[in-house]
């Protein structure tokens, strides 16, 4: 599969927004691109034209890519019902409510199969897939049954770009620590780093970029500014317990502004070369 996966050093580093921007940038270059996230946890859902539920983030990313959102772009949506349980929306339909342990014990194999099926479906319809991870790829106590980060990158066989949030502090430790905790085969898949939510004078961070590249041997593909009022609804699994259904927005200017802003701060040709080189292996 031709594509790239955006993973983060933690939750809320800006993965959803970056995937949204990449979908629009690729679409503007004439690439038939689709978003994908294997599993999302949120009480926000997007109603497709055929009446199915999927994650809001992937629905909006599909809009950015100028394509019709389908459940293949988000086959599993977990809707929290309490601190301990979540309702599972599987290929657009609610099927059962599980505790966290029940979900891991009873649903993992079924989840992996639908992820494989979804990736095959998307590969048959699109030229490229931009995949979004969830949380961190080094939640070591969960890695034996994870199906949102490196397992998905492996199934899709795509390179990974790691995103870190500089606004929250600790960006060097979060990047280097994440890479050090990955298995060697997983680390070899990480081909780029993006620093997100930067405020201030970028020239003051030039030494920081050099240090990260020297310490990791991985190129920094961009330092993205903190974007105020971007008007793109982002994933939010924790702050609101009420269900919100969202239909197609129709507004397009917000995607163009986001794409233009991000592309200016990315080494765009290098990112494309990483994707193409991986596909030619």
mmCIF file of C-alpha atoms in Angstrom:
data_model
loop_
_atom_site.group_PDB
_atom_site.id
_atom_site.type_symbol
_atom_site.label_atom_id
_atom_site.label_comp_id
_atom_site.label_asym_id
_atom_site.label_seq_id
_atom_site.Cartn_x
_atom_site.Cartn_y
_atom_site.Cartn_z
ATOM 1 C CA UNK A 1 0.000 0.000 0.000
ATOM 2 C CA UNK A 2 1.251 3.489 -0.852
ATOM 3 C CA UNK A 3 0.861 5.871 2.039
ATOM 4 C CA UNK A 4 2.152 7.198 5.329
ATOM 5 C CA UNK A 5 1.149 6.890 8.967
ATOM 6 C CA UNK A 6 1.112 9.814 11.375
ATOM 7 C CA UNK A 7 1.823 8.685 14.923
ATOM 8 C CA UNK A 8 2.318 10.837 18.019
ATOM 9 C CA UNK A 9 4.472 10.860 21.107
ATOM 10 C CA UNK A 10 1.230 11.286 23.102
ATOM 11 C CA UNK A 11 -2.463 12.048 22.739
ATOM 12 C CA UNK A 12 -3.497 15.495 21.514
ATOM 13 C CA UNK A 13 -0.242 16.306 19.699
ATOM 14 C CA UNK A 14 -2.186 17.272 16.570
ATOM 15 C CA UNK A 15 -2.300 14.057 14.550
ATOM 16 C CA UNK A 16 -5.874 14.556 13.348
ATOM 17 C CA UNK A 17 -5.221 18.087 12.134
ATOM 18 C CA UNK A 18 -2.025 17.078 10.340
ATOM 19 C CA UNK A 19 -3.747 14.166 8.582
ATOM 20 C CA UNK A 20 -6.543 16.539 7.538
ATOM 21 C CA UNK A 21 -4.018 18.944 6.035
ATOM 22 C CA UNK A 22 -2.092 16.161 4.265
ATOM 23 C CA UNK A 23 -5.307 14.835 2.723
ATOM 24 C CA UNK A 24 -6.064 18.254 1.235
ATOM 25 C CA UNK A 25 -2.472 18.857 0.060
ATOM 26 C CA UNK A 26 -2.335 15.507 -1.728
ATOM 27 C CA UNK A 27 -5.814 16.047 -3.181
ATOM 28 C CA UNK A 28 -4.697 19.445 -4.498
ATOM 29 C CA UNK A 29 -1.823 17.693 -6.282
ATOM 30 C CA UNK A 30 -4.244 15.371 -8.037
ATOM 31 C CA UNK A 31 -3.698 12.321 -5.829
ATOM 32 C CA UNK A 32 -6.738 10.185 -5.054
ATOM 33 C CA UNK A 33 -6.108 9.984 -1.307
ATOM 34 C CA UNK A 34 -8.108 8.612 1.617
ATOM 35 C CA UNK A 35 -7.746 8.918 5.397
ATOM 36 C CA UNK A 36 -7.748 5.924 7.738
ATOM 37 C CA UNK A 37 -7.844 5.331 11.470
ATOM 38 C CA UNK A 38 -8.384 1.778 12.591
ATOM 39 C CA UNK A 39 -10.011 2.591 15.910
ATOM 40 C CA UNK A 40 -11.183 5.823 17.443
ATOM 41 C CA UNK A 41 -12.618 6.547 20.879
ATOM 42 C CA UNK A 42 -15.085 9.409 20.900
ATOM 43 C CA UNK A 43 -18.702 10.256 21.517
ATOM 44 C CA UNK A 44 -18.581 12.488 18.458
ATOM 45 C CA UNK A 45 -19.632 10.655 15.341
ATOM 46 C CA UNK A 46 -20.087 11.488 11.677
ATOM 47 C CA UNK A 47 -23.175 10.283 9.852
ATOM 48 C CA UNK A 48 -22.403 8.977 6.378
ATOM 49 C CA UNK A 49 -24.801 9.356 3.461
ATOM 50 C CA UNK A 50 -25.894 5.737 3.870
ATOM 51 C CA UNK A 51 -26.726 6.230 7.535
ATOM 52 C CA UNK A 52 -23.661 4.664 9.136
ATOM 53 C CA UNK A 53 -21.633 6.081 12.011
ATOM 54 C CA UNK A 54 -17.909 6.706 11.850
ATOM 55 C CA UNK A 55 -15.445 8.894 13.677
ATOM 56 C CA UNK A 56 -15.905 12.616 13.173
ATOM 57 C CA UNK A 57 -12.193 13.077 12.503
ATOM 58 C CA UNK A 58 -12.087 10.655 9.576
ATOM 59 C CA UNK A 59 -15.316 12.033 8.149
ATOM 60 C CA UNK A 60 -13.804 15.508 8.115
ATOM 61 C CA UNK A 61 -10.506 14.206 6.707
ATOM 62 C CA UNK A 62 -12.448 12.600 3.858
ATOM 63 C CA UNK A 63 -14.087 15.961 3.176
ATOM 64 C CA UNK A 64 -10.599 17.492 3.053
ATOM 65 C CA UNK A 65 -9.590 14.808 0.536
ATOM 66 C CA UNK A 66 -12.707 15.639 -1.546
ATOM 67 C CA UNK A 67 -14.080 12.114 -1.270
ATOM 68 C CA UNK A 68 -17.180 10.524 0.213
ATOM 69 C CA UNK A 69 -16.608 9.318 3.789
ATOM 70 C CA UNK A 70 -17.145 5.584 4.297
ATOM 71 C CA UNK A 71 -16.839 3.288 7.289
ATOM 72 C CA UNK A 72 -13.776 1.642 5.712
ATOM 73 C CA UNK A 73 -11.907 4.812 6.777
ATOM 74 C CA UNK A 74 -12.772 4.125 10.434
ATOM 75 C CA UNK A 75 -14.028 0.570 10.907
ATOM 76 C CA UNK A 76 -14.071 0.691 14.729
ATOM 77 C CA UNK A 77 -15.503 3.533 16.793
ATOM 78 C CA UNK A 78 -15.583 3.195 20.588
ATOM 79 C CA UNK A 79 -18.164 5.378 22.309
ATOM 80 C CA UNK A 80 -17.472 5.658 26.059
ATOM 81 C CA UNK A 81 -20.459 4.798 28.222
ATOM 82 C CA UNK A 82 -18.641 5.058 31.570
ATOM 83 C CA UNK A 83 -15.076 5.071 32.888
ATOM 84 C CA UNK A 84 -15.081 1.302 32.439
ATOM 85 C CA UNK A 85 -17.171 0.515 29.357
ATOM 86 C CA UNK A 86 -17.549 1.546 25.726
ATOM 87 C CA UNK A 87 -20.073 0.796 23.017
ATOM 88 C CA UNK A 88 -18.452 -0.674 19.921
ATOM 89 C CA UNK A 89 -19.545 0.726 16.570
ATOM 90 C CA UNK A 90 -18.346 -1.825 14.010
ATOM 91 C CA UNK A 91 -18.428 -0.850 10.327
ATOM 92 C CA UNK A 92 -20.935 1.848 11.123
ATOM 93 C CA UNK A 93 -23.306 -0.102 13.372
ATOM 94 C CA UNK A 94 -23.397 -0.435 17.165
ATOM 95 C CA UNK A 95 -22.909 -4.074 18.146
ATOM 96 C CA UNK A 96 -22.088 -4.435 21.848
ATOM 97 C CA UNK A 97 -20.825 -2.693 24.993
ATOM 98 C CA UNK A 98 -17.585 -4.020 26.486
ATOM 99 C CA UNK A 99 -15.403 -3.280 29.472
ATOM 100 C CA UNK A 100 -11.782 -2.567 28.588
ATOM 101 C CA UNK A 101 -10.689 -6.073 29.563
ATOM 102 C CA UNK A 102 -13.574 -7.727 27.709
ATOM 103 C CA UNK A 103 -12.741 -5.725 24.610
ATOM 104 C CA UNK A 104 -9.094 -6.770 24.669
ATOM 105 C CA UNK A 105 -9.909 -10.419 25.405
ATOM 106 C CA UNK A 106 -12.887 -10.890 23.076
ATOM 107 C CA UNK A 107 -12.583 -8.397 20.233
ATOM 108 C CA UNK A 108 -8.905 -8.236 19.260
ATOM 109 C CA UNK A 109 -8.908 -10.874 16.517
ATOM 110 C CA UNK A 110 -12.145 -9.535 15.031
ATOM 111 C CA UNK A 111 -10.650 -6.046 15.119
ATOM 112 C CA UNK A 112 -7.496 -7.094 13.293
ATOM 113 C CA UNK A 113 -9.531 -8.814 10.589
ATOM 114 C CA UNK A 114 -11.719 -5.783 9.894
ATOM 115 C CA UNK A 115 -8.641 -3.554 9.812
ATOM 116 C CA UNK A 116 -7.076 -5.817 7.178
ATOM 117 C CA UNK A 117 -10.328 -5.847 5.217
ATOM 118 C CA UNK A 118 -10.579 -2.051 5.388
ATOM 119 C CA UNK A 119 -7.019 -1.528 4.181
ATOM 120 C CA UNK A 120 -7.599 -3.875 1.244
ATOM 121 C CA UNK A 121 -10.771 -1.996 0.352
ATOM 122 C CA UNK A 122 -9.077 1.412 0.508
ATOM 123 C CA UNK A 123 -6.090 0.211 -1.508
ATOM 124 C CA UNK A 124 -8.449 -0.973 -4.230
ATOM 125 C CA UNK A 125 -10.161 2.426 -4.465
ATOM 126 C CA UNK A 126 -7.438 4.998 -3.767
ATOM 127 C CA UNK A 127 -3.885 5.791 -4.834
ATOM 128 C CA UNK A 128 -2.706 6.705 -1.342
ATOM 129 C CA UNK A 129 -3.804 6.370 2.268
ATOM 130 C CA UNK A 130 -2.882 8.760 5.093
ATOM 131 C CA UNK A 131 -3.233 6.832 8.342
ATOM 132 C CA UNK A 132 -3.692 8.315 11.796
ATOM 133 C CA UNK A 133 -2.446 6.582 14.925
ATOM 134 C CA UNK A 134 -3.844 6.922 18.440
ATOM 135 C CA UNK A 135 -2.148 8.037 21.635
ATOM 136 C CA UNK A 136 1.439 6.796 21.771
ATOM 137 C CA UNK A 137 3.013 3.783 20.021
ATOM 138 C CA UNK A 138 4.910 2.877 23.202
ATOM 139 C CA UNK A 139 2.151 2.113 25.697
ATOM 140 C CA UNK A 140 4.193 -0.918 26.697
ATOM 141 C CA UNK A 141 1.532 -2.588 28.856
ATOM 142 C CA UNK A 142 -0.891 -2.599 25.903
ATOM 143 C CA UNK A 143 1.412 -3.365 22.996
ATOM 144 C CA UNK A 144 0.703 -7.092 22.923
ATOM 145 C CA UNK A 145 -2.841 -6.347 21.761
ATOM 146 C CA UNK A 146 -2.667 -2.913 20.178
ATOM 147 C CA UNK A 147 -4.321 -2.285 16.833
ATOM 148 C CA UNK A 148 -3.945 1.457 16.404
ATOM 149 C CA UNK A 149 -0.260 2.254 15.887
ATOM 150 C CA UNK A 150 2.679 0.103 14.801
ATOM 151 C CA UNK A 151 0.492 -2.947 14.201
ATOM 152 C CA UNK A 152 -1.488 -0.930 11.655
ATOM 153 C CA UNK A 153 1.684 0.482 10.069
ATOM 154 C CA UNK A 154 2.898 -3.096 9.718
ATOM 155 C CA UNK A 155 -0.367 -4.322 8.197
ATOM 156 C CA UNK A 156 -0.439 -1.429 5.724
ATOM 157 C CA UNK A 157 3.348 -1.574 5.277
ATOM 158 C CA UNK A 158 3.841 2.201 5.277
ATOM 159 C CA UNK A 159 6.500 4.506 6.747
ATOM 160 C CA UNK A 160 5.757 6.405 9.942
ATOM 161 C CA UNK A 161 6.133 10.095 10.743
ATOM 162 C CA UNK A 162 6.307 10.834 14.470
ATOM 163 C CA UNK A 163 4.645 14.036 15.739
ATOM 164 C CA UNK A 164 5.522 15.790 18.993
ATOM 165 C CA UNK A 165 3.811 18.739 20.678
ATOM 166 C CA UNK A 166 6.360 21.381 21.656
ATOM 167 C CA UNK A 167 3.727 23.565 23.337
ATOM 168 C CA UNK A 168 3.350 21.169 26.260
ATOM 169 C CA UNK A 169 7.110 21.043 26.908
ATOM 170 C CA UNK A 170 9.524 18.114 27.019
ATOM 171 C CA UNK A 171 9.716 17.753 23.254
ATOM 172 C CA UNK A 172 13.249 16.293 23.203
ATOM 173 C CA UNK A 173 12.489 13.672 25.837
ATOM 174 C CA UNK A 174 9.177 12.754 24.214
ATOM 175 C CA UNK A 175 10.761 12.191 20.789
ATOM 176 C CA UNK A 176 13.947 10.447 21.887
ATOM 177 C CA UNK A 177 12.166 8.460 24.603
ATOM 178 C CA UNK A 178 9.487 7.234 22.203
ATOM 179 C CA UNK A 179 12.064 6.131 19.648
ATOM 180 C CA UNK A 180 14.154 4.367 22.297
ATOM 181 C CA UNK A 181 11.154 2.380 23.527
ATOM 182 C CA UNK A 182 10.201 1.113 20.064
ATOM 183 C CA UNK A 183 11.324 -2.316 18.926
ATOM 184 C CA UNK A 184 14.190 -2.130 16.382
ATOM 185 C CA UNK A 185 11.881 -3.147 13.510
ATOM 186 C CA UNK A 186 9.371 -0.483 14.543
ATOM 187 C CA UNK A 187 11.999 2.222 14.871
ATOM 188 C CA UNK A 188 13.278 1.495 11.374
ATOM 189 C CA UNK A 189 9.796 2.345 10.085
ATOM 190 C CA UNK A 190 9.991 5.903 11.508
ATOM 191 C CA UNK A 191 11.330 8.022 8.644
ATOM 192 C CA UNK A 192 10.471 11.544 9.733
ATOM 193 C CA UNK A 193 9.662 13.776 12.698
ATOM 194 C CA UNK A 194 7.277 16.732 12.868
ATOM 195 C CA UNK A 195 7.316 19.280 15.671
ATOM 196 C CA UNK A 196 3.840 20.710 16.159
ATOM 197 C CA UNK A 197 2.307 23.734 17.947
ATOM 198 C CA UNK A 198 5.408 25.924 17.866
ATOM 199 C CA UNK A 199 5.085 29.500 19.102
ATOM 200 C CA UNK A 200 7.557 32.329 18.606
ATOM 201 C CA UNK A 201 10.689 32.828 16.528
ATOM 202 C CA UNK A 202 11.583 29.654 14.634
ATOM 203 C CA UNK A 203 15.229 30.757 14.285
ATOM 204 C CA UNK A 204 15.575 30.205 18.035
ATOM 205 C CA UNK A 205 14.819 26.516 17.515
ATOM 206 C CA UNK A 206 17.300 25.817 14.723
ATOM 207 C CA UNK A 207 19.770 24.297 17.177
ATOM 208 C CA UNK A 208 16.949 22.160 18.536
ATOM 209 C CA UNK A 209 16.218 20.747 15.095
ATOM 210 C CA UNK A 210 19.889 19.942 14.600
ATOM 211 C CA UNK A 211 20.078 18.260 18.001
ATOM 212 C CA UNK A 212 17.028 16.075 17.324
ATOM 213 C CA UNK A 213 18.391 14.981 13.952
ATOM 214 C CA UNK A 214 21.820 14.236 15.429
ATOM 215 C CA UNK A 215 20.381 12.264 18.361
ATOM 216 C CA UNK A 216 17.908 10.245 16.282
ATOM 217 C CA UNK A 217 19.349 10.083 12.772
ATOM 218 C CA UNK A 218 15.860 10.952 11.495
ATOM 219 C CA UNK A 219 15.067 14.158 9.567
ATOM 220 C CA UNK A 220 12.767 16.795 11.016
ATOM 221 C CA UNK A 221 10.222 17.272 8.230
ATOM 222 C CA UNK A 222 8.755 20.451 9.631
ATOM 223 C CA UNK A 223 8.111 22.690 12.594
ATOM 224 C CA UNK A 224 4.436 23.597 12.427
ATOM 225 C CA UNK A 225 3.096 26.746 14.075
ATOM 226 C CA UNK A 226 0.424 26.779 16.728
ATOM 227 C CA UNK A 227 -2.689 27.478 14.672
ATOM 228 C CA UNK A 228 -5.389 29.492 16.410
ATOM 229 C CA UNK A 229 -9.014 29.255 15.247
ATOM 230 C CA UNK A 230 -8.327 26.712 12.510
ATOM 231 C CA UNK A 231 -12.068 25.907 12.343
ATOM 232 C CA UNK A 232 -11.395 22.172 11.932
ATOM 233 C CA UNK A 233 -13.209 20.051 14.507
ATOM 234 C CA UNK A 234 -10.632 17.794 16.166
ATOM 235 C CA UNK A 235 -11.028 14.496 17.978
ATOM 236 C CA UNK A 236 -12.116 14.821 21.581
ATOM 237 C CA UNK A 237 -12.750 11.581 23.424
ATOM 238 C CA UNK A 238 -12.599 12.928 26.952
ATOM 239 C CA UNK A 239 -14.154 16.346 27.356
ATOM 240 C CA UNK A 240 -17.804 15.721 26.414
ATOM 241 C CA UNK A 241 -19.888 12.690 27.290
ATOM 242 C CA UNK A 242 -22.899 13.634 25.170
ATOM 243 C CA UNK A 243 -23.201 12.109 21.711
ATOM 244 C CA UNK A 244 -22.981 14.560 18.839
ATOM 245 C CA UNK A 245 -23.817 13.557 15.288
ATOM 246 C CA UNK A 246 -22.196 15.579 12.531
ATOM 247 C CA UNK A 247 -23.189 15.626 8.898
ATOM 248 C CA UNK A 248 -21.223 16.957 5.940
ATOM 249 C CA UNK A 249 -20.213 20.565 6.605
ATOM 250 C CA UNK A 250 -19.838 21.830 3.042
ATOM 251 C CA UNK A 251 -17.286 24.501 3.954
ATOM 252 C CA UNK A 252 -14.107 24.172 1.932
ATOM 253 C CA UNK A 253 -12.087 27.315 2.592
ATOM 254 C CA UNK A 254 -11.006 26.093 6.016
ATOM 255 C CA UNK A 255 -9.273 23.095 4.445
ATOM 256 C CA UNK A 256 -7.438 25.273 1.924
ATOM 257 C CA UNK A 257 -6.186 27.630 4.643
ATOM 258 C CA UNK A 258 -5.031 24.745 6.811
ATOM 259 C CA UNK A 259 -3.268 23.011 3.912
ATOM 260 C CA UNK A 260 -1.527 26.191 2.758
ATOM 261 C CA UNK A 261 -0.380 27.000 6.269
ATOM 262 C CA UNK A 262 1.035 23.562 6.975
ATOM 263 C CA UNK A 263 2.625 23.014 3.580
ATOM 264 C CA UNK A 264 4.656 26.210 3.986
ATOM 265 C CA UNK A 265 6.263 24.741 7.091
ATOM 266 C CA UNK A 266 6.854 21.212 5.799
ATOM 267 C CA UNK A 267 9.720 19.779 3.764
ATOM 268 C CA UNK A 268 7.045 18.622 1.375
ATOM 269 C CA UNK A 269 9.267 17.179 -1.330
ATOM 270 C CA UNK A 270 11.203 15.185 1.269
ATOM 271 C CA UNK A 271 8.000 13.764 2.749
ATOM 272 C CA UNK A 272 6.820 12.681 -0.699
ATOM 273 C CA UNK A 273 10.199 11.128 -1.420
ATOM 274 C CA UNK A 274 10.026 9.125 1.817
ATOM 275 C CA UNK A 275 6.623 7.754 0.775
ATOM 276 C CA UNK A 276 7.793 6.920 -2.751
ATOM 277 C CA UNK A 277 11.089 5.392 -1.617
ATOM 278 C CA UNK A 278 9.264 3.119 0.829
ATOM 279 C CA UNK A 279 6.942 1.983 -1.910
ATOM 280 C CA UNK A 280 9.895 1.116 -4.175
ATOM 281 C CA UNK A 281 11.618 -1.161 -1.691
#
